[in-house]
Coordinates of C-alpha atoms in Angstrom, one line a residue:
M1 CA 0.0 0.0 0.1
S2 CA 1.4 3.4 -0.9
P3 CA 1.9 5.9 1.8
Q4 CA -0.1 9.1 2.1
V5 CA 1.3 12.1 0.5
V6 CA 1.7 15.2 2.4
W7 CA 2.6 18.9 1.2
H8 CA 4.2 20.9 4.0
G9 CA 5.5 24.4 3.6
P10 CA 5.3 28.3 4.5
L11 CA 2.4 30.3 3.1
T12 CA 3.1 33.9 2.1
L13 CA 0.0 36.3 2.4
I14 CA 0.6 38.9 -0.1
K15 CA -2.8 40.7 -0.1
D16 CA -2.8 42.0 3.5
T17 CA 0.4 43.2 4.9
H18 CA -1.1 43.1 8.4
W19 CA -1.2 39.2 8.3
Q20 CA 2.3 38.8 6.9
V21 CA 3.8 37.0 9.9
P22 CA 6.8 35.1 8.9
V23 CA 7.1 32.8 11.9
N24 CA 5.5 29.6 12.3
Q25 CA 3.0 30.1 9.4
N26 CA 3.1 26.6 7.7
L27 CA 0.1 25.0 5.8
I28 CA -0.3 21.3 5.6
L29 CA -2.2 19.7 2.7
C30 CA -2.8 15.8 2.9
D31 CA -3.8 13.5 0.1
Q32 CA -6.4 11.2 1.4
T33 CA -6.7 8.8 -1.5
T34 CA -5.2 6.1 0.6
T35 CA -5.7 4.7 4.1
S36 CA -2.0 4.0 4.8
S37 CA -0.6 4.9 8.2
E38 CA 2.7 5.8 6.4
Y39 CA 3.4 9.4 5.3
H40 CA 5.7 10.9 2.7
I41 CA 6.3 14.7 3.1
F42 CA 7.3 17.1 0.0
N43 CA 8.4 20.5 1.0
V44 CA 6.8 23.1 -0.9
I45 CA 6.1 26.8 -0.9
Y46 CA 2.8 28.5 -1.0
E47 CA 1.9 31.9 -2.1
M48 CA -1.5 33.5 -1.9
K49 CA -2.5 35.2 -5.2
S50 CA -6.1 36.4 -4.8
I51 CA -9.3 36.0 -2.8
I52 CA -12.2 35.0 -5.0
P53 CA -16.0 34.3 -4.6
L54 CA -16.9 30.6 -4.9
Y55 CA -19.6 31.3 -7.3
T56 CA -17.2 32.4 -9.9
V57 CA -15.2 29.0 -9.9
K58 CA -16.1 26.5 -12.7
L59 CA -16.4 23.0 -11.3
Y60 CA -14.7 21.5 -14.5
T61 CA -11.5 23.6 -13.7
L62 CA -11.0 21.6 -10.5
A63 CA -9.2 18.2 -10.1
S64 CA -11.6 15.2 -9.1
H65 CA -10.5 14.9 -5.5
A66 CA -9.4 17.3 -2.9
F67 CA -6.8 17.6 -0.2
K68 CA -7.5 18.1 3.3
G69 CA -5.8 21.2 4.9
S70 CA -4.5 22.0 8.3
T71 CA -2.1 24.4 10.2
Q72 CA -0.7 24.7 13.4
S73 CA -0.2 28.5 13.1
Q74 CA -2.5 30.5 15.0
P75 CA -2.1 33.8 12.9
L76 CA -3.0 31.7 9.8
L77 CA -6.0 30.2 11.7
D78 CA -7.3 33.6 12.4
Y79 CA -6.8 34.9 9.0
L80 CA -8.6 32.0 7.5
S81 CA -11.3 32.4 10.0
M82 CA -12.0 35.9 8.9
I83 CA -11.9 34.8 5.3
Y84 CA -14.3 32.1 5.7
Q85 CA -16.7 34.2 8.0
P86 CA -19.1 35.5 5.3
V87 CA -21.6 33.0 4.2
N88 CA -24.0 32.3 1.4
C89 CA -27.7 31.5 1.6
F90 CA -26.7 27.7 2.4
Q91 CA -24.7 29.0 5.5
Q92 CA -21.3 28.0 3.8
P93 CA -18.3 30.2 3.3
K94 CA -18.5 32.6 0.3
Y95 CA -14.9 33.0 -0.5
A96 CA -11.9 31.1 -1.1
L97 CA -8.1 31.6 -1.5
L98 CA -6.4 31.2 -4.9
L99 CA -2.8 29.8 -4.1
T100 CA 0.2 28.6 -5.9
M101 CA 2.1 25.6 -4.7
T102 CA 5.8 25.5 -5.8
R103 CA 8.2 22.5 -5.1
N104 CA 11.0 23.3 -2.7
D105 CA 13.9 21.8 -4.5
K106 CA 16.5 22.7 -1.6
N107 CA 15.1 19.7 0.6
V108 CA 14.6 17.3 -2.2
D109 CA 15.7 13.6 -1.2
P110 CA 17.7 12.2 -4.2
F111 CA 17.3 8.6 -2.9
S112 CA 13.5 8.8 -2.6
Q113 CA 11.7 6.2 -4.5
I114 CA 8.4 8.2 -4.7
Q115 CA 8.1 10.6 -7.3
Y116 CA 6.7 14.0 -7.0
P117 CA 2.9 13.5 -8.2
L118 CA 2.2 17.0 -9.3
A119 CA 3.8 19.7 -11.5
S120 CA 6.7 21.8 -10.0
T121 CA 4.1 24.7 -9.7
V122 CA 0.2 24.3 -9.6
H123 CA -2.7 26.5 -8.7
L124 CA -4.8 25.5 -5.8
L125 CA -8.3 26.6 -4.6
L126 CA -8.3 26.7 -0.7
Y127 CA -11.9 26.5 0.6
A128 CA -13.7 25.5 3.7
Q129 CA -16.9 23.6 4.7
R130 CA -18.9 24.1 7.6
T131 CA -19.9 20.9 9.2
T132 CA -23.3 20.2 11.3
D133 CA -21.3 20.8 14.6
N134 CA -20.5 24.6 13.3
T135 CA -16.8 23.6 12.8
L136 CA -14.8 24.6 9.7
Q137 CA -13.1 22.1 7.7
T138 CA -10.5 23.3 5.0
F139 CA -9.9 21.6 1.7
A140 CA -7.6 22.3 -1.4
S141 CA -8.2 21.4 -5.0
V142 CA -6.0 21.6 -7.9
I143 CA -7.0 23.9 -10.7
R144 CA -6.3 22.1 -14.0
D145 CA -7.4 24.8 -16.3
R146 CA -5.3 28.2 -16.3
L147 CA -8.3 30.7 -16.0
D148 CA -7.6 34.1 -14.8
Y149 CA -9.3 34.3 -11.4
T150 CA -7.0 37.2 -10.1
G151 CA -9.3 39.9 -11.4
L152 CA -12.3 38.7 -9.3
D153 CA -11.0 39.8 -6.0
A154 CA -12.0 43.6 -5.9
P155 CA -15.6 43.0 -4.6
C156 CA -14.7 41.1 -1.6
L157 CA -11.5 42.9 -0.2
S158 CA -13.2 45.2 2.1
F159 CA -14.0 42.6 4.8
H160 CA -10.3 41.8 5.3
Q161 CA -8.8 45.0 4.7
P162 CA -10.5 47.2 7.4
S163 CA -7.8 49.9 7.0
T164 CA -8.9 50.8 3.4
L165 CA -12.6 51.0 4.5
E166 CA -11.5 53.3 7.4
K167 CA -9.6 55.4 5.2
H168 CA -12.6 56.0 2.9
L169 CA -14.8 56.7 5.9
R170 CA -12.3 59.3 7.4
R171 CA -12.1 61.0 3.9
C172 CA -15.9 61.2 3.7
Q173 CA -16.1 62.7 7.4
Q174 CA -13.3 65.1 6.5
L175 CA -15.4 66.2 3.3
K176 CA -18.7 66.4 5.3
A177 CA -16.9 68.6 7.9
L178 CA -15.4 71.0 5.3
Q179 CA -19.0 71.3 3.7
D180 CA -20.4 72.2 7.1
Q181 CA -17.6 74.7 7.7
R182 CA -18.2 76.4 4.5
R183 CA -21.9 76.5 5.0
R184 CA -21.4 78.2 8.4
D185 CA -19.1 80.6 7.0
R186 CA -21.3 81.7 4.1
P187 CA -23.0 85.2 4.8
E188 CA -26.7 84.9 5.1
R189 CA -28.6 86.1 2.1
T190 CA -31.0 89.1 2.5
L191 CA -34.0 89.3 0.4
I192 CA -34.4 92.6 -1.2
Y193 CA -37.9 93.6 -2.5
T194 CA -37.8 96.4 -4.7
K195 CA -41.4 98.0 -5.2
R196 CA -41.8 99.1 -8.8
R197 CA -44.0 102.3 -9.4
I198 CA -46.5 102.0 -12.3
V199 CA -46.5 105.0 -14.5
P200 CA -49.8 105.5 -16.4
K201 CA -49.3 105.6 -20.0
K202 CA -50.1 109.2 -21.7
A203 CA -52.3 109.3 -24.6
P204 CA -50.3 110.7 -27.7
S205 CA -50.8 114.5 -28.3
S206 CA -50.5 116.6 -31.3
S207 CA -47.1 118.0 -30.1
S208 CA -45.5 114.5 -29.6
L209 CA -46.4 113.1 -33.0
L210 CA -43.6 112.9 -35.4
P211 CA -43.8 114.7 -38.8
P212 CA -44.5 112.6 -41.8
I213 CA -41.6 111.0 -43.4
S214 CA -41.1 112.5 -46.8
R215 CA -40.0 110.2 -49.7
Q216 CA -36.5 110.9 -50.7
T217 CA -35.5 110.9 -54.4
S218 CA -33.1 108.6 -55.9
S219 CA -30.6 111.2 -56.6
S220 CA -30.1 112.3 -53.2
S221 CA -30.0 108.8 -51.6
L222 CA -26.6 108.0 -53.2
P223 CA -23.7 110.0 -52.9
P224 CA -21.9 110.9 -56.1
S225 CA -19.1 108.4 -56.8
S226 CA -15.5 109.4 -57.6
S227 CA -14.4 108.6 -61.3
S228 CA -10.9 107.7 -59.9
S229 CA -12.1 105.1 -57.7
N230 CA -14.1 103.5 -60.3
L231 CA -11.1 103.3 -62.6
F232 CA -9.0 101.8 -59.8
D233 CA -11.6 99.2 -59.1
T234 CA -12.1 98.2 -62.8
N235 CA -8.4 98.0 -63.5
K236 CA -7.9 95.9 -60.4
K237 CA -10.8 93.6 -61.3
N238 CA -9.4 93.1 -65.0
L239 CA -6.0 92.3 -63.7
K240 CA -7.2 89.5 -61.4
T241 CA -9.3 88.1 -64.2
I242 CA -6.6 88.1 -66.8
L243 CA -4.0 86.7 -64.4
W244 CA -6.1 83.8 -63.3
S245 CA -7.0 83.1 -66.9
R246 CA -3.3 83.0 -67.8
L247 CA -2.3 80.7 -64.9
R248 CA -5.1 78.3 -65.8
Q249 CA -3.9 78.1 -69.3
L250 CA -0.5 77.0 -67.9
D251 CA -2.2 74.3 -66.0
Y252 CA -1.7 75.8 -62.5
D253 CA -4.1 74.6 -59.9
S254 CA -6.1 77.3 -58.4
K255 CA -6.6 75.5 -55.1
H256 CA -2.7 74.7 -54.5
D257 CA -1.0 77.1 -51.8
D258 CA 1.8 77.5 -54.2
T259 CA -0.5 78.8 -57.0
K260 CA -2.1 81.2 -54.8
L261 CA 1.3 82.5 -53.6
Y262 CA 2.4 82.8 -57.1
Y263 CA -0.8 84.8 -58.0
H264 CA -0.5 87.2 -55.3
T265 CA 3.2 87.8 -55.9
I266 CA 2.5 88.9 -59.5
Y267 CA -0.7 90.8 -58.7
Q268 CA 1.0 92.7 -56.1
S269 CA 4.0 93.5 -58.3
I270 CA 1.9 94.8 -61.1
Q271 CA -0.6 96.7 -59.0
Y272 CA 2.5 98.5 -57.4
I273 CA 3.9 99.3 -60.9
L274 CA 0.6 100.7 -62.2
R275 CA -0.5 102.3 -59.1
N276 CA -0.7 105.7 -60.5
T277 CA -2.2 104.7 -64.0
F278 CA -4.8 102.7 -62.3
K279 CA -6.3 105.8 -60.8
T280 CA -6.2 108.0 -64.0
E281 CA -7.0 106.1 -67.1
M282 CA -8.4 102.5 -68.0
V283 CA -5.5 100.3 -68.8
S284 CA -6.2 98.0 -71.7
H285 CA -6.0 94.1 -71.8
D286 CA -2.9 94.1 -74.1
V287 CA -0.9 96.0 -71.7
L288 CA -2.0 94.0 -68.7
E289 CA -1.1 90.9 -70.5
Q290 CA 2.4 92.1 -71.5
F291 CA 3.2 92.8 -67.9
I292 CA 1.8 89.3 -66.9
E293 CA 3.9 87.7 -69.5
R294 CA 7.1 89.4 -68.3
H295 CA 6.5 88.5 -64.9
L296 CA 6.0 85.0 -65.7
T297 CA 9.1 84.9 -67.7
F298 CA 11.1 86.7 -64.9
Y299 CA 10.1 84.1 -62.3
A300 CA 10.7 81.2 -64.5
A301 CA 14.3 82.4 -65.3
C302 CA 14.8 82.7 -61.6
E303 CA 13.6 79.2 -60.8
E304 CA 15.8 77.8 -63.5
H305 CA 18.9 79.6 -62.3
T306 CA 18.1 78.3 -58.8
Q307 CA 18.0 74.8 -60.0
Q308 CA 21.4 75.3 -61.9
L309 CA 23.0 76.6 -58.6
G310 CA 21.7 73.4 -56.7
S311 CA 23.1 71.0 -59.3
D312 CA 26.5 73.0 -59.4
Q313 CA 26.8 72.4 -55.6

């Protein structure tokens, strides 16, 4: 008959620093698949990963049989009692511990004929059951599938971390005291009622009536326009039309930023050259086209000269 297998080692509680007691905090798990009186002990290291609700655990992720757990550490017993204190509608503990059990290779007996029955690192679910005499029995099951249970511990941390709850309560009390102090320091509002005097409406008299509006003639409504301003505006309009027409003939895109800059440069230059002529006489289209062609030739020569300088360098 094969001996019973026992896993023995320290348990590190990582979720609450208040319970990190490094002295005499060992957890013992016993495989009760055999009734042999002999035992074989494997040294392991337990590490707590999370506290999860039992209703989130899928039964198909657990192994077929469970290990019975025990400990001689009073701090660990107190901690487990607090974890298993909340119960469900069946008066059974609602929460369980998610542990990792790692084989301790430092104390391995090289001459042992019993092989280690599990993987070097496994995940365990440490839970409890309440018996009819109101006592708690601790069990552990191996989690076969690697499901992420670590993100499910947030709703149940308040009962084993009272410091976090007290911190929020103190903050709420401070905010309430601050609001009360501001309410006391706020000056009282005084209601001011202004009585309005009703002024009776006067009947229109002959003296208050406005004289009838006379119809103005069309000649007096518009001021006489200046001939010089009309000439200046007409010449500018003709220059814009001829310049845009010439640029479109040269396949320039009117919406491109470079084309707009090119247009404004030539337009401002010609307008400056003919600034006095625009105000005194009407400039013919032939003259405007000659100025436009000379500017286009000049800028084309400048661009070609710039490219030659770049190639020489």
